[in-house]
mmCIF file of C-alpha atoms in Angstrom:
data_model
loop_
_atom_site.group_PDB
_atom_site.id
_atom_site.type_symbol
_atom_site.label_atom_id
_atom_site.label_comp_id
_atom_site.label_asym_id
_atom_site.label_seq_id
_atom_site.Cartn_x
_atom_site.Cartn_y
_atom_site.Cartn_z
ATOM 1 C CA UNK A 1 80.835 173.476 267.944
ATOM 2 C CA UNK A 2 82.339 170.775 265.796
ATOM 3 C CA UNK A 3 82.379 167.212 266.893
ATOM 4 C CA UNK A 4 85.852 165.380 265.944
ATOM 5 C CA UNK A 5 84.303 162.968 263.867
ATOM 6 C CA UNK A 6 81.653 163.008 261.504
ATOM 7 C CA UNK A 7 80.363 160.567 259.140
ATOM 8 C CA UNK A 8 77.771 161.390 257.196
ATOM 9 C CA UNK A 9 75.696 159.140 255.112
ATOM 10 C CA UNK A 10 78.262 156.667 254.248
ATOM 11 C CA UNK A 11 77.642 153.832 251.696
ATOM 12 C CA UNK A 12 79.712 150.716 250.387
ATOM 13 C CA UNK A 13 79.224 148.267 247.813
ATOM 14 C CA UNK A 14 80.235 145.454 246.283
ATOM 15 C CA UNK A 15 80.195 143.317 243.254
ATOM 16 C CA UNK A 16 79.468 139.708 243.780
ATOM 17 C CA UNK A 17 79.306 136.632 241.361
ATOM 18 C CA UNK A 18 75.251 136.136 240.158
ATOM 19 C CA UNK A 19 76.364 133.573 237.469
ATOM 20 C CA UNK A 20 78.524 132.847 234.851
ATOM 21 C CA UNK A 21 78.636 135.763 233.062
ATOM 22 C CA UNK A 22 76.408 138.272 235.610
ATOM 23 C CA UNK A 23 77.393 139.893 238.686
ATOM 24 C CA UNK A 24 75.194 141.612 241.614
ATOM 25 C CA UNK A 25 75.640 144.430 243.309
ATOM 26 C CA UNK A 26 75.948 144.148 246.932
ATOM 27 C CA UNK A 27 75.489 146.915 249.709
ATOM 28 C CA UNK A 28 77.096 146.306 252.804
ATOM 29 C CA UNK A 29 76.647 149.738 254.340
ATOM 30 C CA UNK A 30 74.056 152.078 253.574
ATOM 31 C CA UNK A 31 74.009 155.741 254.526
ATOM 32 C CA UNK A 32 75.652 155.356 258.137
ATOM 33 C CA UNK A 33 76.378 158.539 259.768
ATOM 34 C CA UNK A 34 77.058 159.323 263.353
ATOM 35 C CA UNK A 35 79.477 161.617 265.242
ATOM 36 C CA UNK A 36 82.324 161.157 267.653
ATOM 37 C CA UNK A 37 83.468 164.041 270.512
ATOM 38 C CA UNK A 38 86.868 163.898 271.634
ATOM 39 C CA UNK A 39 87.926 161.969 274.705
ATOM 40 C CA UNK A 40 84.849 159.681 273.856
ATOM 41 C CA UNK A 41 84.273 156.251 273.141
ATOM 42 C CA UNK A 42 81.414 155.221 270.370
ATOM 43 C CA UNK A 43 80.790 151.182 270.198
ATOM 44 C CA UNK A 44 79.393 149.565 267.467
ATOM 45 C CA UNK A 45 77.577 146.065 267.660
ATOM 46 C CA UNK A 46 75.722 144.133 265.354
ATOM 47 C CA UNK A 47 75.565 140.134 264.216
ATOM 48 C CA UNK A 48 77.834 138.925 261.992
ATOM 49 C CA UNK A 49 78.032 140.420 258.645
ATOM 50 C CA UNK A 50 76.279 143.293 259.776
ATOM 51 C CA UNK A 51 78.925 145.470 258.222
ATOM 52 C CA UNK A 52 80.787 146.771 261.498
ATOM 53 C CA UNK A 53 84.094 145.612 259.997
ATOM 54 C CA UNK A 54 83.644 146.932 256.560
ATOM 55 C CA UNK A 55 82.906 150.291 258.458
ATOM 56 C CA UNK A 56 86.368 150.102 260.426
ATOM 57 C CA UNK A 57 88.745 149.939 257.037
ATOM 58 C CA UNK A 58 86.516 152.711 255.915
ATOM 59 C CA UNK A 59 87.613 154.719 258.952
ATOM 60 C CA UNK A 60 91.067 154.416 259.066
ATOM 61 C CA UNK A 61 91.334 154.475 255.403
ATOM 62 C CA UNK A 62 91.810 150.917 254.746
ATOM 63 C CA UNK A 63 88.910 150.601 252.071
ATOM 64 C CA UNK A 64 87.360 153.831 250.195
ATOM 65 C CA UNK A 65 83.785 154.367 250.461
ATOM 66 C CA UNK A 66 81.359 155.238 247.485
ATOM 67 C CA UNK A 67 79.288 157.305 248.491
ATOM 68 C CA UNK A 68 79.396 160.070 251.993
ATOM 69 C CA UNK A 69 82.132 162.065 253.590
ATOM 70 C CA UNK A 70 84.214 161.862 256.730
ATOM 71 C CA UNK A 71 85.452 165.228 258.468
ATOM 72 C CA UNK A 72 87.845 165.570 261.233
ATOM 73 C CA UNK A 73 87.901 168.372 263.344
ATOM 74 C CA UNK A 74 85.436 170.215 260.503
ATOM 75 C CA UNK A 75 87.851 169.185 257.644
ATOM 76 C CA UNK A 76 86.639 166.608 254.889
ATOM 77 C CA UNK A 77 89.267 163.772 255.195
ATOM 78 C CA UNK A 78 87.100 161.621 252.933
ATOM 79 C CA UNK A 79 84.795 162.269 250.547
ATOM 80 C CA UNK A 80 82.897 160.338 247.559
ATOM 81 C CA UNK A 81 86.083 157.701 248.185
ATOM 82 C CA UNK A 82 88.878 160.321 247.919
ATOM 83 C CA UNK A 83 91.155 160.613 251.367
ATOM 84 C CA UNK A 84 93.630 162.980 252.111
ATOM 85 C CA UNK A 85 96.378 162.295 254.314
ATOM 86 C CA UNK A 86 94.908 163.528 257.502
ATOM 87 C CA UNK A 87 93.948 159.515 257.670
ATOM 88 C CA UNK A 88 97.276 159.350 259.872
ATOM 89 C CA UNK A 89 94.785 160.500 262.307
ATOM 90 C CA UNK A 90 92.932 157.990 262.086
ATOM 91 C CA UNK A 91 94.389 154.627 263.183
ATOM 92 C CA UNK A 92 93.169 150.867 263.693
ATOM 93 C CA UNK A 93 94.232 148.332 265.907
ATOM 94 C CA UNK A 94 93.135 144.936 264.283
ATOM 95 C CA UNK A 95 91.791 141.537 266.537
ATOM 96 C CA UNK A 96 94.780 139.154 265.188
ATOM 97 C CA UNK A 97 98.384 141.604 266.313
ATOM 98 C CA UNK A 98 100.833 139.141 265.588
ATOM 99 C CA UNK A 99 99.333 138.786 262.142
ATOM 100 C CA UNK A 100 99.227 142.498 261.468
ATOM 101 C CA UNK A 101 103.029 143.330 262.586
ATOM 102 C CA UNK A 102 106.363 142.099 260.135
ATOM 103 C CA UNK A 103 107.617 138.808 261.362
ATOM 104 C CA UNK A 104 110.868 140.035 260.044
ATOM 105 C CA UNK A 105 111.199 143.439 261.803
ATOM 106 C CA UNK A 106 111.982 144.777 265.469
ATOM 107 C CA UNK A 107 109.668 146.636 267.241
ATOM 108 C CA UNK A 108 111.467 149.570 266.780
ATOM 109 C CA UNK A 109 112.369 149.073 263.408
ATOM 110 C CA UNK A 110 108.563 149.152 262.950
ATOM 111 C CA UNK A 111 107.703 152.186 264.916
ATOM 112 C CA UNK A 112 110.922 154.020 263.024
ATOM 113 C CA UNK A 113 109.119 153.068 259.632
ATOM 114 C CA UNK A 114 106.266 154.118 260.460
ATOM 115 C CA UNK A 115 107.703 157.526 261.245
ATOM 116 C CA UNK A 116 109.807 157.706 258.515
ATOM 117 C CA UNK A 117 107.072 157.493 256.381
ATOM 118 C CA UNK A 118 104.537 159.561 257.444
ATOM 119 C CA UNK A 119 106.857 162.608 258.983
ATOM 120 C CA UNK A 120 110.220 164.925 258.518
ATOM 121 C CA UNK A 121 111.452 163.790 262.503
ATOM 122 C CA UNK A 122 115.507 163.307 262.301
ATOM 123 C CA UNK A 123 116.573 159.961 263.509
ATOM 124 C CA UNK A 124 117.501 160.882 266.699
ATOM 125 C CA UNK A 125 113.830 162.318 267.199
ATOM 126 C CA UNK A 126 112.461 159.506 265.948
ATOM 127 C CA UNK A 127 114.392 157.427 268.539
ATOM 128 C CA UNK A 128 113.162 160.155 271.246
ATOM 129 C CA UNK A 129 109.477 159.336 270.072
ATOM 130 C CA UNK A 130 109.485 155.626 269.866
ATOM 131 C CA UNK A 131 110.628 155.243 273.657
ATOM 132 C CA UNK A 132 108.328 157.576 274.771
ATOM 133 C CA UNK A 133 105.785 155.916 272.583
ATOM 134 C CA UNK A 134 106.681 152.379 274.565
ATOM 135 C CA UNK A 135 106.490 153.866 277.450
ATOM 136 C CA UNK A 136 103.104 155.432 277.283
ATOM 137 C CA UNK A 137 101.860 151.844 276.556
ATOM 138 C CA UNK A 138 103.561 150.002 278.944
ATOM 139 C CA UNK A 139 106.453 148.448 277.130
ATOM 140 C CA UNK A 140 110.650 148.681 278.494
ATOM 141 C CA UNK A 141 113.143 150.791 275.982
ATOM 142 C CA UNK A 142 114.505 147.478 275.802
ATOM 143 C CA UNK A 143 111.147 145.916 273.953
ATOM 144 C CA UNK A 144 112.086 148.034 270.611
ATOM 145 C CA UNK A 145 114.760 145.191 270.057
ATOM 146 C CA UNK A 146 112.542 142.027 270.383
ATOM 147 C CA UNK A 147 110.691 140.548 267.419
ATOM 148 C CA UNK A 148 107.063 140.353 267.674
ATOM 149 C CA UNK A 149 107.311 136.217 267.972
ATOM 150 C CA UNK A 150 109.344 137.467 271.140
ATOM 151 C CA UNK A 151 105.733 138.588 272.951
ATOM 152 C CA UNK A 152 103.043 137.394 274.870
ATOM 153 C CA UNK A 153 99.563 137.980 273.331
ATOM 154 C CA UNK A 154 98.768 140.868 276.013
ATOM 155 C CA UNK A 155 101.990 142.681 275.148
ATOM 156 C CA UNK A 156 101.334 142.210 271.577
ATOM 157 C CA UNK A 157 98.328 144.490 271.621
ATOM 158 C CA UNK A 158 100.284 146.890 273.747
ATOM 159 C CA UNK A 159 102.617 146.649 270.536
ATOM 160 C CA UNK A 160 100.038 146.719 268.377
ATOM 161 C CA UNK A 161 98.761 150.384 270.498
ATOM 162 C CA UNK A 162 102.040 151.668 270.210
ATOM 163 C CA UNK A 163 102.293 151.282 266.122
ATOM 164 C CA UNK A 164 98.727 153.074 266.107
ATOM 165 C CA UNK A 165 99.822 155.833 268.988
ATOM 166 C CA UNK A 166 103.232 156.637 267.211
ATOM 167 C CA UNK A 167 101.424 159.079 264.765
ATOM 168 C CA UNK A 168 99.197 160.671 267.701
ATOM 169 C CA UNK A 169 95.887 160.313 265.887
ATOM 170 C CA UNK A 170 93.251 161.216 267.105
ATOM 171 C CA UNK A 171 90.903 158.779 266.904
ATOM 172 C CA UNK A 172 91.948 155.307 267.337
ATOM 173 C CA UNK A 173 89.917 152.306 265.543
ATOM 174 C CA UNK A 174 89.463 148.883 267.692
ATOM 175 C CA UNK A 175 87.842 146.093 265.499
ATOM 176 C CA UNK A 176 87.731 143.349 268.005
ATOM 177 C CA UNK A 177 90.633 143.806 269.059
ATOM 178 C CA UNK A 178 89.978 143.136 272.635
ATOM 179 C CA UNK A 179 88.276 139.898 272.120
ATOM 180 C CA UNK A 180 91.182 137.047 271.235
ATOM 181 C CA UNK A 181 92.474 138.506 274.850
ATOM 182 C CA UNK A 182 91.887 136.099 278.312
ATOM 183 C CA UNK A 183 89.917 138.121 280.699
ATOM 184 C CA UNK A 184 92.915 139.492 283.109
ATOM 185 C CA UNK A 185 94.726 140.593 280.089
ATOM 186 C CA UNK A 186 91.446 142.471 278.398
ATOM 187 C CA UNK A 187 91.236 144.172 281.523
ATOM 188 C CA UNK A 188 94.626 145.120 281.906
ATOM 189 C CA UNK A 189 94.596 146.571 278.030
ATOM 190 C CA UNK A 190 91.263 148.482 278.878
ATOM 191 C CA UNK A 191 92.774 150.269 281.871
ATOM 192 C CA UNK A 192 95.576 151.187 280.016
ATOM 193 C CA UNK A 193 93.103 152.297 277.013
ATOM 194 C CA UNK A 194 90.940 154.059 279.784
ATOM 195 C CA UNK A 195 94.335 155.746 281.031
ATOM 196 C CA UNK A 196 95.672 157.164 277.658
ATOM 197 C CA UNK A 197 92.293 158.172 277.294
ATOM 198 C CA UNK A 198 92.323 160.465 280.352
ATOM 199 C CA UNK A 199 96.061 161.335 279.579
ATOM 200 C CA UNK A 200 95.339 162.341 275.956
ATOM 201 C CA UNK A 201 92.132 162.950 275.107
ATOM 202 C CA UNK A 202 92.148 159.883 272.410
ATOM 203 C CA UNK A 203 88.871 159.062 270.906
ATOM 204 C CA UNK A 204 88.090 155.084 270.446
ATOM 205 C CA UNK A 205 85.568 153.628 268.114
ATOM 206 C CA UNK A 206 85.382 149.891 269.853
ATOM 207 C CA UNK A 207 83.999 147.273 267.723
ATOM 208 C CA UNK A 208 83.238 144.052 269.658
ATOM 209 C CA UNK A 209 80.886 141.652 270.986
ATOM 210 C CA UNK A 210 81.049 141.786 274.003
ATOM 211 C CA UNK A 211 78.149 143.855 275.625
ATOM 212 C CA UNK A 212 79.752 143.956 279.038
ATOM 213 C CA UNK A 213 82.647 145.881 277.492
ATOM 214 C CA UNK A 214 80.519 147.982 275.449
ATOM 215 C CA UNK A 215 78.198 149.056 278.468
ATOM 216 C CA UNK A 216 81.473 149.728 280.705
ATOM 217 C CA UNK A 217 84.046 151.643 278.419
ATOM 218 C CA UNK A 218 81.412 153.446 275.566
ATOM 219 C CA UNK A 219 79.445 156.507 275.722
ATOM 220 C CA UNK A 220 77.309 156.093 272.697
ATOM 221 C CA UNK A 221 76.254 153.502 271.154
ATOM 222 C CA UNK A 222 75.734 152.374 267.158
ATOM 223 C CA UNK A 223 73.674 149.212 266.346
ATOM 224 C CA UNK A 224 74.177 147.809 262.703
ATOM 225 C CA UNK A 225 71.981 145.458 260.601
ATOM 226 C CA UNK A 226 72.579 144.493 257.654
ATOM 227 C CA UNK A 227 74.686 147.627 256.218
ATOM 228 C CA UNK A 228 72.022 149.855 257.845
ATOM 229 C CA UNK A 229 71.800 151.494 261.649
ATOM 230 C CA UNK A 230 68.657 150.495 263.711
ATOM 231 C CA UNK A 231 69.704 152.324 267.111
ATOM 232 C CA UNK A 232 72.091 155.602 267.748
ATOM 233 C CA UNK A 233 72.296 156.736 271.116
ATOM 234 C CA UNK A 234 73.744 157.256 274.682
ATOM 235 C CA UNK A 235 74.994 153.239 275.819
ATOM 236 C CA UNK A 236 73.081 153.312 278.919
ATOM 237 C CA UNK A 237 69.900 154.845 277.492
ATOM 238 C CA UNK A 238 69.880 152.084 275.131
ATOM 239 C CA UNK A 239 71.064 149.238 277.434
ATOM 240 C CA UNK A 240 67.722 150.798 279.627
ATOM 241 C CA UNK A 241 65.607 150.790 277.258
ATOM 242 C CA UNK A 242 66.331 148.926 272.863
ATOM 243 C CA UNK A 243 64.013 150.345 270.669
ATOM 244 C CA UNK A 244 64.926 148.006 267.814
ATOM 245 C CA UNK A 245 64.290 144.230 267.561
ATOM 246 C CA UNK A 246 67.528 143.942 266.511
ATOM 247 C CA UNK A 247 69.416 145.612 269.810
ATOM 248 C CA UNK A 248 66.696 143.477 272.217
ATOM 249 C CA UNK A 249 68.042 140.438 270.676
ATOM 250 C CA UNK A 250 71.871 141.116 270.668
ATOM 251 C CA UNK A 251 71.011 141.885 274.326
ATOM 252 C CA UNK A 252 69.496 139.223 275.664
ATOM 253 C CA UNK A 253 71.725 137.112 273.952
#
């Protein structure tokens, strides 16, 4: 049996400034492949500039990647760099929400957009799909009218959730986008995450560091260094028992 997500020996690079007239080529992932089963949640840790967020865009088809495929359900949605448009499936909730939602549109001028563009729903659909949407995350009917300067920081997540639930992917990107939250609040958005989880049978990949998170919400477990993965496995197996330097250290820290 398929999993829903594979990645398979992904690679980026990049080309940095060695000089004047001389540039270096930089890898800042090399080969990473793991695999993702529905209604499952895969973390991924590692010190800065380990590559975790460079592997996010990659996911959700923010950033290409050179080298490696992605499938979906058995299909390739990404391969040598090229993506179909089965990346709708694949959506990412970012760590800064206000900064990632138009200033200048309603909520539900926002969700409608994103509808327009990416399906054939009549209007009245649409407007069918974006309260049911709000709804699912926690937000009034009344919420599609507000601006996102109108929000608190908790609700703007629960915005931000709604933007990335309006397509139903399947597989729904966090890159730290639980840490900017106070502690009540990041609870509050997990349980809901937990919830539609249960409800839907959404997938997360949850980049973040915090460990306590990681250990409580994921069920596998992906350690990064430099571009490269130094531990794959079950969260608690490797919360028991690092292998890697690298995981005993981000652990004890």
């Amino acid at each position: 049996m398929q999993p829903l997500l594979k990645v398979q020996a992904l690679s980026k690079s990049f080309n940095l400034r060695a000089g004047i007239f001389s540039r270096k080529r930089f890898e800042v992932l090399k080969n990473i492949s793991f695999c993702l089963e529905q209604s499952e949640t895969l973390a991924i840790i590692g010190e800065t500039g380990s590559g975790k967020s460079t592997l996010a865009k990659l996911l959700a088809g923010a950033d290409s990647a050179d080298a490696g495929q992605i499938l979906l359900d058995g299909n390739i949605i990404e391969n040598k760099g090229v993506r179909d448009q089965q990346c709708r499936h694949i959506r990412m909730i970012f760590q800064d929400s206000e900064a990632s939602l138009n200033p200048g549109l309603t909520i539900g001028d926002m969700l409608d957009d994103c509808l327009q563009y990416n399906t054939s729903l009549d209007k009245q659909t649409r407007g069918e799909k974006i309260t049911v949407t709000l709804s699912k995350v926690g937000l009034l009917n009344d919420h599609q009218h507000y601006y996102p300067h109108m929000f608190s920081g908790g609700q703007l997540q629960r915005v931000a959730l709604a933007r990335a639930l309006i397509l139903d992917p399947k597989v729904v990107v966090l890159d730290e986008a639980l840490s900017s939250l106070d502690p009540s609040v990041r609870a509050q958005t997990v349980n809901l995450l937990l919830k539609l989880q249960q409800d839907t049978g959404l997938s997360y990949i949850l980049i973040t560091h915090h460990l306590s998170l990681v250990r409580h919400i994921s069920d596998q477990l992906v350690v990064l260094d430099h571009g490269e993965i130094v531990e794959y496995g079950k969260t608690e197996d490797i919360f028991q028992d690092p292998q890697s330097k690298v995981t005993q250290k981000l652990l004890s820290c």
